JSON list of C-alpha atoms in Angstrom, two decimals:
[
{"chain": "A", "resi": 83, "resn": "UNK", "atom": "CA", "xyz": [144.32, 199.01, 97.64]},
{"chain": "A", "resi": 84, "resn": "UNK", "atom": "CA", "xyz": [142.92, 195.60, 98.60]},
{"chain": "A", "resi": 85, "resn": "UNK", "atom": "CA", "xyz": [141.93, 192.46, 96.72]},
{"chain": "A", "resi": 86, "resn": "UNK", "atom": "CA", "xyz": [138.30, 193.11, 97.66]},
{"chain": "A", "resi": 87, "resn": "UNK", "atom": "CA", "xyz": [138.49, 196.56, 96.09]},
{"chain": "A", "resi": 88, "resn": "UNK", "atom": "CA", "xyz": [139.77, 194.96, 92.89]},
{"chain": "A", "resi": 89, "resn": "UNK", "atom": "CA", "xyz": [136.89, 192.47, 92.96]},
{"chain": "A", "resi": 90, "resn": "UNK", "atom": "CA", "xyz": [134.43, 195.31, 93.57]},
{"chain": "A", "resi": 91, "resn": "UNK", "atom": "CA", "xyz": [135.85, 196.98, 90.47]},
{"chain": "A", "resi": 92, "resn": "UNK", "atom": "CA", "xyz": [134.64, 194.10, 88.33]},
{"chain": "A", "resi": 93, "resn": "UNK", "atom": "CA", "xyz": [131.03, 194.86, 89.24]},
{"chain": "A", "resi": 94, "resn": "UNK", "atom": "CA", "xyz": [128.71, 196.42, 86.71]},
{"chain": "A", "resi": 95, "resn": "UNK", "atom": "CA", "xyz": [128.87, 200.21, 86.77]},
{"chain": "A", "resi": 96, "resn": "UNK", "atom": "CA", "xyz": [132.11, 200.44, 88.78]},
{"chain": "A", "resi": 97, "resn": "UNK", "atom": "CA", "xyz": [134.01, 203.65, 88.03]},
{"chain": "A", "resi": 98, "resn": "UNK", "atom": "CA", "xyz": [137.42, 203.46, 86.38]},
{"chain": "A", "resi": 99, "resn": "UNK", "atom": "CA", "xyz": [140.32, 203.56, 88.80]},
{"chain": "A", "resi": 100, "resn": "UNK", "atom": "CA", "xyz": [143.93, 203.52, 87.54]},
{"chain": "A", "resi": 101, "resn": "UNK", "atom": "CA", "xyz": [145.38, 202.34, 90.87]},
{"chain": "A", "resi": 102, "resn": "UNK", "atom": "CA", "xyz": [142.89, 199.49, 91.06]},
{"chain": "A", "resi": 103, "resn": "UNK", "atom": "CA", "xyz": [143.57, 198.47, 87.46]},
{"chain": "A", "resi": 104, "resn": "UNK", "atom": "CA", "xyz": [147.32, 198.41, 88.12]},
{"chain": "A", "resi": 105, "resn": "UNK", "atom": "CA", "xyz": [146.85, 196.18, 91.17]},
{"chain": "A", "resi": 106, "resn": "UNK", "atom": "CA", "xyz": [144.49, 193.93, 89.21]},
{"chain": "A", "resi": 107, "resn": "UNK", "atom": "CA", "xyz": [147.23, 193.44, 86.61]},
{"chain": "A", "resi": 108, "resn": "UNK", "atom": "CA", "xyz": [149.65, 192.45, 89.39]},
{"chain": "A", "resi": 109, "resn": "UNK", "atom": "CA", "xyz": [147.15, 189.87, 90.61]},
{"chain": "A", "resi": 110, "resn": "UNK", "atom": "CA", "xyz": [146.68, 188.53, 87.07]},
{"chain": "A", "resi": 111, "resn": "UNK", "atom": "CA", "xyz": [150.42, 187.99, 86.79]},
{"chain": "A", "resi": 112, "resn": "UNK", "atom": "CA", "xyz": [150.55, 186.40, 90.23]},
{"chain": "A", "resi": 113, "resn": "UNK", "atom": "CA", "xyz": [147.89, 183.92, 89.10]},
{"chain": "A", "resi": 114, "resn": "UNK", "atom": "CA", "xyz": [150.02, 183.08, 86.05]},
{"chain": "A", "resi": 115, "resn": "UNK", "atom": "CA", "xyz": [153.10, 182.50, 88.23]},
{"chain": "A", "resi": 116, "resn": "UNK", "atom": "CA", "xyz": [151.26, 180.30, 90.72]},
{"chain": "A", "resi": 117, "resn": "UNK", "atom": "CA", "xyz": [149.61, 178.41, 87.87]},
{"chain": "A", "resi": 118, "resn": "UNK", "atom": "CA", "xyz": [152.99, 177.68, 86.30]},
{"chain": "A", "resi": 119, "resn": "UNK", "atom": "CA", "xyz": [154.22, 176.34, 89.64]},
{"chain": "A", "resi": 120, "resn": "UNK", "atom": "CA", "xyz": [151.13, 174.15, 89.95]},
{"chain": "A", "resi": 121, "resn": "UNK", "atom": "CA", "xyz": [151.13, 172.80, 86.41]},
{"chain": "A", "resi": 122, "resn": "UNK", "atom": "CA", "xyz": [154.77, 172.22, 85.48]},
{"chain": "A", "resi": 123, "resn": "UNK", "atom": "CA", "xyz": [155.94, 169.79, 88.14]},
{"chain": "A", "resi": 124, "resn": "UNK", "atom": "CA", "xyz": [154.62, 167.06, 90.41]},
{"chain": "A", "resi": 125, "resn": "UNK", "atom": "CA", "xyz": [152.98, 168.07, 93.69]},
{"chain": "A", "resi": 126, "resn": "UNK", "atom": "CA", "xyz": [151.53, 165.95, 96.45]},
{"chain": "A", "resi": 127, "resn": "UNK", "atom": "CA", "xyz": [147.83, 166.38, 97.28]},
{"chain": "A", "resi": 128, "resn": "UNK", "atom": "CA", "xyz": [148.86, 168.40, 100.33]},
{"chain": "A", "resi": 129, "resn": "UNK", "atom": "CA", "xyz": [151.02, 170.68, 98.20]},
{"chain": "A", "resi": 130, "resn": "UNK", "atom": "CA", "xyz": [148.22, 171.13, 95.68]},
{"chain": "A", "resi": 131, "resn": "UNK", "atom": "CA", "xyz": [145.91, 172.32, 98.45]},
{"chain": "A", "resi": 132, "resn": "UNK", "atom": "CA", "xyz": [148.55, 174.77, 99.67]},
{"chain": "A", "resi": 133, "resn": "UNK", "atom": "CA", "xyz": [149.13, 176.13, 96.15]},
{"chain": "A", "resi": 134, "resn": "UNK", "atom": "CA", "xyz": [145.39, 176.46, 95.53]},
{"chain": "A", "resi": 135, "resn": "UNK", "atom": "CA", "xyz": [145.10, 178.35, 98.80]},
{"chain": "A", "resi": 136, "resn": "UNK", "atom": "CA", "xyz": [147.67, 180.85, 97.55]},
{"chain": "A", "resi": 137, "resn": "UNK", "atom": "CA", "xyz": [145.97, 181.04, 94.17]},
{"chain": "A", "resi": 138, "resn": "UNK", "atom": "CA", "xyz": [142.49, 181.81, 95.51]},
{"chain": "A", "resi": 139, "resn": "UNK", "atom": "CA", "xyz": [143.69, 183.80, 98.52]},
{"chain": "A", "resi": 140, "resn": "UNK", "atom": "CA", "xyz": [141.96, 181.68, 101.15]},
{"chain": "A", "resi": 141, "resn": "UNK", "atom": "CA", "xyz": [142.47, 178.33, 102.87]},
{"chain": "A", "resi": 142, "resn": "UNK", "atom": "CA", "xyz": [141.33, 175.25, 100.96]},
{"chain": "A", "resi": 143, "resn": "UNK", "atom": "CA", "xyz": [139.70, 172.52, 103.04]},
{"chain": "A", "resi": 144, "resn": "UNK", "atom": "CA", "xyz": [141.70, 169.35, 103.64]},
{"chain": "A", "resi": 145, "resn": "UNK", "atom": "CA", "xyz": [139.01, 167.37, 101.78]},
{"chain": "A", "resi": 146, "resn": "UNK", "atom": "CA", "xyz": [139.69, 169.25, 98.51]},
{"chain": "A", "resi": 147, "resn": "UNK", "atom": "CA", "xyz": [141.14, 167.17, 95.65]},
{"chain": "A", "resi": 148, "resn": "UNK", "atom": "CA", "xyz": [142.37, 168.18, 92.21]},
{"chain": "A", "resi": 149, "resn": "UNK", "atom": "CA", "xyz": [144.28, 166.69, 89.30]},
{"chain": "A", "resi": 150, "resn": "UNK", "atom": "CA", "xyz": [146.33, 169.40, 87.54]},
{"chain": "A", "resi": 151, "resn": "UNK", "atom": "CA", "xyz": [146.71, 171.13, 85.21]},
{"chain": "A", "resi": 152, "resn": "UNK", "atom": "CA", "xyz": [144.38, 173.91, 86.29]},
{"chain": "A", "resi": 153, "resn": "UNK", "atom": "CA", "xyz": [144.09, 177.38, 84.78]},
{"chain": "A", "resi": 154, "resn": "UNK", "atom": "CA", "xyz": [142.73, 180.68, 86.01]},
{"chain": "A", "resi": 155, "resn": "UNK", "atom": "CA", "xyz": [143.53, 184.26, 85.03]},
{"chain": "A", "resi": 156, "resn": "UNK", "atom": "CA", "xyz": [142.72, 185.81, 88.43]},
{"chain": "A", "resi": 157, "resn": "UNK", "atom": "CA", "xyz": [141.92, 183.24, 91.10]},
{"chain": "A", "resi": 158, "resn": "UNK", "atom": "CA", "xyz": [141.09, 185.55, 93.98]},
{"chain": "A", "resi": 159, "resn": "UNK", "atom": "CA", "xyz": [137.32, 185.48, 93.31]},
{"chain": "A", "resi": 160, "resn": "UNK", "atom": "CA", "xyz": [136.97, 181.69, 93.63]},
{"chain": "A", "resi": 161, "resn": "UNK", "atom": "CA", "xyz": [135.40, 180.12, 96.73]},
{"chain": "A", "resi": 162, "resn": "UNK", "atom": "CA", "xyz": [135.62, 176.32, 97.16]},
{"chain": "A", "resi": 163, "resn": "UNK", "atom": "CA", "xyz": [133.54, 174.30, 99.61]},
{"chain": "A", "resi": 164, "resn": "UNK", "atom": "CA", "xyz": [134.38, 171.03, 101.33]},
{"chain": "A", "resi": 165, "resn": "UNK", "atom": "CA", "xyz": [134.85, 167.66, 99.59]},
{"chain": "A", "resi": 166, "resn": "UNK", "atom": "CA", "xyz": [135.18, 169.26, 96.13]},
{"chain": "A", "resi": 167, "resn": "UNK", "atom": "CA", "xyz": [136.96, 167.44, 93.29]},
{"chain": "A", "resi": 168, "resn": "UNK", "atom": "CA", "xyz": [138.28, 169.19, 90.16]},
{"chain": "A", "resi": 169, "resn": "UNK", "atom": "CA", "xyz": [139.61, 167.01, 87.36]},
{"chain": "A", "resi": 170, "resn": "UNK", "atom": "CA", "xyz": [142.43, 167.96, 85.00]},
{"chain": "A", "resi": 171, "resn": "UNK", "atom": "CA", "xyz": [142.41, 170.69, 82.37]},
{"chain": "A", "resi": 172, "resn": "UNK", "atom": "CA", "xyz": [139.77, 173.01, 83.86]},
{"chain": "A", "resi": 173, "resn": "UNK", "atom": "CA", "xyz": [139.70, 176.74, 83.07]},
{"chain": "A", "resi": 174, "resn": "UNK", "atom": "CA", "xyz": [138.12, 179.14, 85.58]},
{"chain": "A", "resi": 175, "resn": "UNK", "atom": "CA", "xyz": [137.69, 182.76, 84.43]},
{"chain": "A", "resi": 176, "resn": "UNK", "atom": "CA", "xyz": [136.67, 184.07, 87.82]},
{"chain": "A", "resi": 177, "resn": "UNK", "atom": "CA", "xyz": [136.70, 187.87, 87.85]},
{"chain": "A", "resi": 178, "resn": "UNK", "atom": "CA", "xyz": [132.91, 187.88, 88.13]},
{"chain": "A", "resi": 179, "resn": "UNK", "atom": "CA", "xyz": [133.02, 185.37, 90.99]},
{"chain": "A", "resi": 180, "resn": "UNK", "atom": "CA", "xyz": [132.85, 181.57, 91.18]},
{"chain": "A", "resi": 181, "resn": "UNK", "atom": "CA", "xyz": [131.34, 179.82, 94.20]},
{"chain": "A", "resi": 182, "resn": "UNK", "atom": "CA", "xyz": [131.57, 176.03, 94.39]},
{"chain": "A", "resi": 183, "resn": "UNK", "atom": "CA", "xyz": [129.39, 174.19, 96.91]},
{"chain": "A", "resi": 184, "resn": "UNK", "atom": "CA", "xyz": [130.31, 171.22, 99.09]},
{"chain": "A", "resi": 185, "resn": "UNK", "atom": "CA", "xyz": [130.62, 167.84, 97.43]},
{"chain": "A", "resi": 186, "resn": "UNK", "atom": "CA", "xyz": [130.78, 169.15, 93.87]},
{"chain": "A", "resi": 187, "resn": "UNK", "atom": "CA", "xyz": [132.48, 167.10, 91.14]},
{"chain": "A", "resi": 188, "resn": "UNK", "atom": "CA", "xyz": [133.93, 168.94, 88.13]},
{"chain": "A", "resi": 189, "resn": "UNK", "atom": "CA", "xyz": [135.05, 166.86, 85.14]},
{"chain": "A", "resi": 190, "resn": "UNK", "atom": "CA", "xyz": [137.92, 167.21, 82.66]},
{"chain": "A", "resi": 191, "resn": "UNK", "atom": "CA", "xyz": [138.30, 170.45, 80.69]},
{"chain": "A", "resi": 192, "resn": "UNK", "atom": "CA", "xyz": [135.33, 172.25, 82.21]},
{"chain": "A", "resi": 193, "resn": "UNK", "atom": "CA", "xyz": [135.17, 176.00, 81.52]},
{"chain": "A", "resi": 194, "resn": "UNK", "atom": "CA", "xyz": [133.59, 178.39, 84.02]},
{"chain": "A", "resi": 195, "resn": "UNK", "atom": "CA", "xyz": [133.40, 181.81, 82.36]},
{"chain": "A", "resi": 196, "resn": "UNK", "atom": "CA", "xyz": [132.18, 184.88, 84.28]},
{"chain": "A", "resi": 197, "resn": "UNK", "atom": "CA", "xyz": [133.02, 187.54, 81.66]},
{"chain": "A", "resi": 198, "resn": "UNK", "atom": "CA", "xyz": [131.02, 188.59, 78.64]},
{"chain": "A", "resi": 199, "resn": "UNK", "atom": "CA", "xyz": [131.76, 191.36, 76.13]},
{"chain": "A", "resi": 200, "resn": "UNK", "atom": "CA", "xyz": [129.49, 194.14, 74.91]},
{"chain": "A", "resi": 201, "resn": "UNK", "atom": "CA", "xyz": [128.12, 193.64, 71.39]},
{"chain": "A", "resi": 202, "resn": "UNK", "atom": "CA", "xyz": [127.83, 197.38, 70.72]},
{"chain": "A", "resi": 203, "resn": "UNK", "atom": "CA", "xyz": [130.88, 198.50, 68.67]},
{"chain": "A", "resi": 204, "resn": "UNK", "atom": "CA", "xyz": [130.77, 201.85, 70.46]},
{"chain": "A", "resi": 205, "resn": "UNK", "atom": "CA", "xyz": [131.57, 200.04, 73.72]},
{"chain": "A", "resi": 206, "resn": "UNK", "atom": "CA", "xyz": [134.72, 198.44, 72.19]},
{"chain": "A", "resi": 207, "resn": "UNK", "atom": "CA", "xyz": [133.97, 194.97, 73.61]},
{"chain": "A", "resi": 208, "resn": "UNK", "atom": "CA", "xyz": [133.59, 196.30, 77.16]},
{"chain": "A", "resi": 209, "resn": "UNK", "atom": "CA", "xyz": [133.69, 193.59, 79.81]},
{"chain": "A", "resi": 210, "resn": "UNK", "atom": "CA", "xyz": [130.53, 192.60, 81.68]},
{"chain": "A", "resi": 211, "resn": "UNK", "atom": "CA", "xyz": [130.90, 190.39, 84.74]},
{"chain": "A", "resi": 212, "resn": "UNK", "atom": "CA", "xyz": [128.38, 188.02, 86.32]},
{"chain": "A", "resi": 213, "resn": "UNK", "atom": "CA", "xyz": [128.97, 185.31, 88.96]},
{"chain": "A", "resi": 214, "resn": "UNK", "atom": "CA", "xyz": [128.65, 181.56, 88.61]},
{"chain": "A", "resi": 215, "resn": "UNK", "atom": "CA", "xyz": [127.15, 179.83, 91.65]},
{"chain": "A", "resi": 216, "resn": "UNK", "atom": "CA", "xyz": [127.40, 176.06, 91.96]},
{"chain": "A", "resi": 217, "resn": "UNK", "atom": "CA", "xyz": [125.27, 174.44, 94.65]},
{"chain": "A", "resi": 218, "resn": "UNK", "atom": "CA", "xyz": [126.20, 171.48, 96.81]},
{"chain": "A", "resi": 219, "resn": "UNK", "atom": "CA", "xyz": [126.77, 168.06, 95.23]},
{"chain": "A", "resi": 220, "resn": "UNK", "atom": "CA", "xyz": [126.62, 169.28, 91.64]},
{"chain": "A", "resi": 221, "resn": "UNK", "atom": "CA", "xyz": [128.20, 167.07, 88.96]},
{"chain": "A", "resi": 222, "resn": "UNK", "atom": "CA", "xyz": [129.62, 168.84, 85.90]},
{"chain": "A", "resi": 223, "resn": "UNK", "atom": "CA", "xyz": [130.64, 166.50, 83.07]},
{"chain": "A", "resi": 224, "resn": "UNK", "atom": "CA", "xyz": [133.77, 166.75, 80.95]},
{"chain": "A", "resi": 225, "resn": "UNK", "atom": "CA", "xyz": [134.11, 169.58, 78.41]},
{"chain": "A", "resi": 226, "resn": "UNK", "atom": "CA", "xyz": [131.05, 171.43, 79.71]},
{"chain": "A", "resi": 227, "resn": "UNK", "atom": "CA", "xyz": [130.99, 175.23, 79.64]},
{"chain": "A", "resi": 228, "resn": "UNK", "atom": "CA", "xyz": [129.09, 177.31, 82.21]},
{"chain": "A", "resi": 229, "resn": "UNK", "atom": "CA", "xyz": [128.45, 180.90, 81.12]},
{"chain": "A", "resi": 230, "resn": "UNK", "atom": "CA", "xyz": [128.24, 184.12, 83.17]},
{"chain": "A", "resi": 231, "resn": "UNK", "atom": "CA", "xyz": [125.43, 184.57, 85.67]},
{"chain": "A", "resi": 232, "resn": "UNK", "atom": "CA", "xyz": [124.42, 180.89, 85.82]},
{"chain": "A", "resi": 233, "resn": "UNK", "atom": "CA", "xyz": [123.38, 179.19, 89.06]},
{"chain": "A", "resi": 234, "resn": "UNK", "atom": "CA", "xyz": [123.41, 175.40, 89.29]},
{"chain": "A", "resi": 235, "resn": "UNK", "atom": "CA", "xyz": [121.06, 174.07, 91.97]},
{"chain": "A", "resi": 236, "resn": "UNK", "atom": "CA", "xyz": [121.96, 171.38, 94.49]},
{"chain": "A", "resi": 237, "resn": "UNK", "atom": "CA", "xyz": [122.41, 167.88, 93.07]},
{"chain": "A", "resi": 238, "resn": "UNK", "atom": "CA", "xyz": [122.13, 169.18, 89.49]},
{"chain": "A", "resi": 239, "resn": "UNK", "atom": "CA", "xyz": [123.98, 167.32, 86.73]},
{"chain": "A", "resi": 240, "resn": "UNK", "atom": "CA", "xyz": [125.49, 168.96, 83.64]},
{"chain": "A", "resi": 241, "resn": "UNK", "atom": "CA", "xyz": [126.08, 166.45, 80.84]},
{"chain": "A", "resi": 242, "resn": "UNK", "atom": "CA", "xyz": [129.45, 166.23, 79.11]},
{"chain": "A", "resi": 243, "resn": "UNK", "atom": "CA", "xyz": [129.92, 168.85, 76.41]},
{"chain": "A", "resi": 244, "resn": "UNK", "atom": "CA", "xyz": [126.94, 170.97, 77.47]},
{"chain": "A", "resi": 245, "resn": "UNK", "atom": "CA", "xyz": [126.93, 174.76, 77.19]},
{"chain": "A", "resi": 246, "resn": "UNK", "atom": "CA", "xyz": [124.87, 176.11, 80.08]},
{"chain": "A", "resi": 247, "resn": "UNK", "atom": "CA", "xyz": [123.40, 179.56, 79.45]},
{"chain": "A", "resi": 248, "resn": "UNK", "atom": "CA", "xyz": [120.59, 179.59, 82.03]},
{"chain": "A", "resi": 249, "resn": "UNK", "atom": "CA", "xyz": [120.07, 178.58, 85.65]},
{"chain": "A", "resi": 250, "resn": "UNK", "atom": "CA", "xyz": [119.63, 174.87, 86.34]},
{"chain": "A", "resi": 251, "resn": "UNK", "atom": "CA", "xyz": [117.07, 173.85, 89.01]},
{"chain": "A", "resi": 252, "resn": "UNK", "atom": "CA", "xyz": [118.11, 171.49, 91.82]},
{"chain": "A", "resi": 253, "resn": "UNK", "atom": "CA", "xyz": [118.11, 167.75, 91.04]},
{"chain": "A", "resi": 254, "resn": "UNK", "atom": "CA", "xyz": [117.89, 168.33, 87.31]},
{"chain": "A", "resi": 255, "resn": "UNK", "atom": "CA", "xyz": [119.99, 166.92, 84.46]},
{"chain": "A", "resi": 256, "resn": "UNK", "atom": "CA", "xyz": [120.78, 169.26, 81.55]},
{"chain": "A", "resi": 257, "resn": "UNK", "atom": "CA", "xyz": [122.65, 168.67, 78.32]},
{"chain": "A", "resi": 258, "resn": "UNK", "atom": "CA", "xyz": [123.17, 169.98, 74.81]},
{"chain": "A", "resi": 259, "resn": "UNK", "atom": "CA", "xyz": [124.13, 173.28, 73.15]},
{"chain": "A", "resi": 260, "resn": "UNK", "atom": "CA", "xyz": [122.55, 175.33, 74.52]},
{"chain": "A", "resi": 261, "resn": "UNK", "atom": "CA", "xyz": [121.76, 173.09, 77.48]},
{"chain": "A", "resi": 262, "resn": "UNK", "atom": "CA", "xyz": [118.17, 171.99, 77.99]},
{"chain": "A", "resi": 263, "resn": "UNK", "atom": "CA", "xyz": [116.51, 169.94, 80.73]},
{"chain": "A", "resi": 264, "resn": "UNK", "atom": "CA", "xyz": [116.82, 166.22, 79.99]},
{"chain": "A", "resi": 265, "resn": "UNK", "atom": "CA", "xyz": [115.30, 164.78, 83.14]},
{"chain": "A", "resi": 266, "resn": "UNK", "atom": "CA", "xyz": [114.45, 165.45, 86.75]},
{"chain": "A", "resi": 267, "resn": "UNK", "atom": "CA", "xyz": [116.31, 163.34, 89.27]},
{"chain": "A", "resi": 268, "resn": "UNK", "atom": "CA", "xyz": [113.94, 161.44, 91.60]},
{"chain": "A", "resi": 269, "resn": "UNK", "atom": "CA", "xyz": [114.07, 162.18, 95.31]},
{"chain": "A", "resi": 270, "resn": "UNK", "atom": "CA", "xyz": [115.59, 158.77, 96.01]},
{"chain": "A", "resi": 271, "resn": "UNK", "atom": "CA", "xyz": [117.88, 156.86, 93.67]},
{"chain": "A", "resi": 272, "resn": "UNK", "atom": "CA", "xyz": [118.89, 153.27, 94.65]},
{"chain": "A", "resi": 273, "resn": "UNK", "atom": "CA", "xyz": [122.34, 153.16, 96.24]},
{"chain": "A", "resi": 274, "resn": "UNK", "atom": "CA", "xyz": [125.08, 152.46, 93.70]},
{"chain": "A", "resi": 275, "resn": "UNK", "atom": "CA", "xyz": [123.10, 153.80, 90.77]},
{"chain": "A", "resi": 276, "resn": "UNK", "atom": "CA", "xyz": [123.75, 157.13, 89.11]},
{"chain": "A", "resi": 277, "resn": "UNK", "atom": "CA", "xyz": [121.25, 157.83, 86.34]},
{"chain": "A", "resi": 278, "resn": "UNK", "atom": "CA", "xyz": [117.83, 156.90, 85.05]},
{"chain": "A", "resi": 279, "resn": "UNK", "atom": "CA", "xyz": [116.68, 156.10, 81.53]},
{"chain": "A", "resi": 280, "resn": "UNK", "atom": "CA", "xyz": [114.73, 159.03, 80.09]},
{"chain": "A", "resi": 281, "resn": "UNK", "atom": "CA", "xyz": [112.61, 156.78, 77.87]},
{"chain": "A", "resi": 282, "resn": "UNK", "atom": "CA", "xyz": [111.85, 153.81, 80.08]},
{"chain": "A", "resi": 283, "resn": "UNK", "atom": "CA", "xyz": [112.50, 155.02, 83.62]},
{"chain": "A", "resi": 284, "resn": "UNK", "atom": "CA", "xyz": [114.96, 152.19, 84.26]},
{"chain": "A", "resi": 285, "resn": "UNK", "atom": "CA", "xyz": [117.96, 152.78, 86.51]},
{"chain": "A", "resi": 286, "resn": "UNK", "atom": "CA", "xyz": [121.45, 152.39, 85.11]},
{"chain": "A", "resi": 287, "resn": "UNK", "atom": "CA", "xyz": [124.71, 151.67, 86.90]},
{"chain": "A", "resi": 288, "resn": "UNK", "atom": "CA", "xyz": [127.91, 153.71, 86.65]},
{"chain": "A", "resi": 289, "resn": "UNK", "atom": "CA", "xyz": [128.67, 152.45, 83.15]},
{"chain": "A", "resi": 290, "resn": "UNK", "atom": "CA", "xyz": [125.52, 154.27, 82.00]},
{"chain": "A", "resi": 291, "resn": "UNK", "atom": "CA", "xyz": [126.25, 157.56, 83.73]},
{"chain": "A", "resi": 292, "resn": "UNK", "atom": "CA", "xyz": [126.63, 160.80, 81.84]}
]
């Protein structure tokens, strides 16, 4: 039994397999153990990258940065690009798959959830899995939640506290519950500026960023 076989078992329509389920439970517990190591004592940035590599089962680029604590219940279905930053308190529920593009910034307490449950009582809250795909240079604000099956296009921005239920086009700012499009980011923004007034079209500095 391999990790990939466990991941394949999370796909819609996969047949039940007792051996696979048992190995999945071992991997869940491994993620808990590694998470406790990560979150309960100080680690250097180099150590954090090494621990994250063990947690996700693949090498993390030397440009990766993270402020713990960080939580995941599986870990092995996370892929992290280059120059990614994850701030403290994030929760990644990754059985359905989480792919994070280069240059992405993820704020405090962000939740990435790839599991949903069946509403039909006859299905006894059966799990349904769908991947989250985050394009390059995406910015996800603090306390945002990204739901299963969502793709965030390159240079998209998710406002703090948003609940994203649908795909977000590239270079688009979304916010609210559920998230809606707030503005489209112009092709060129003056250097040193991060957002644009929705009402007046004026540029704001970092103090005005979402």
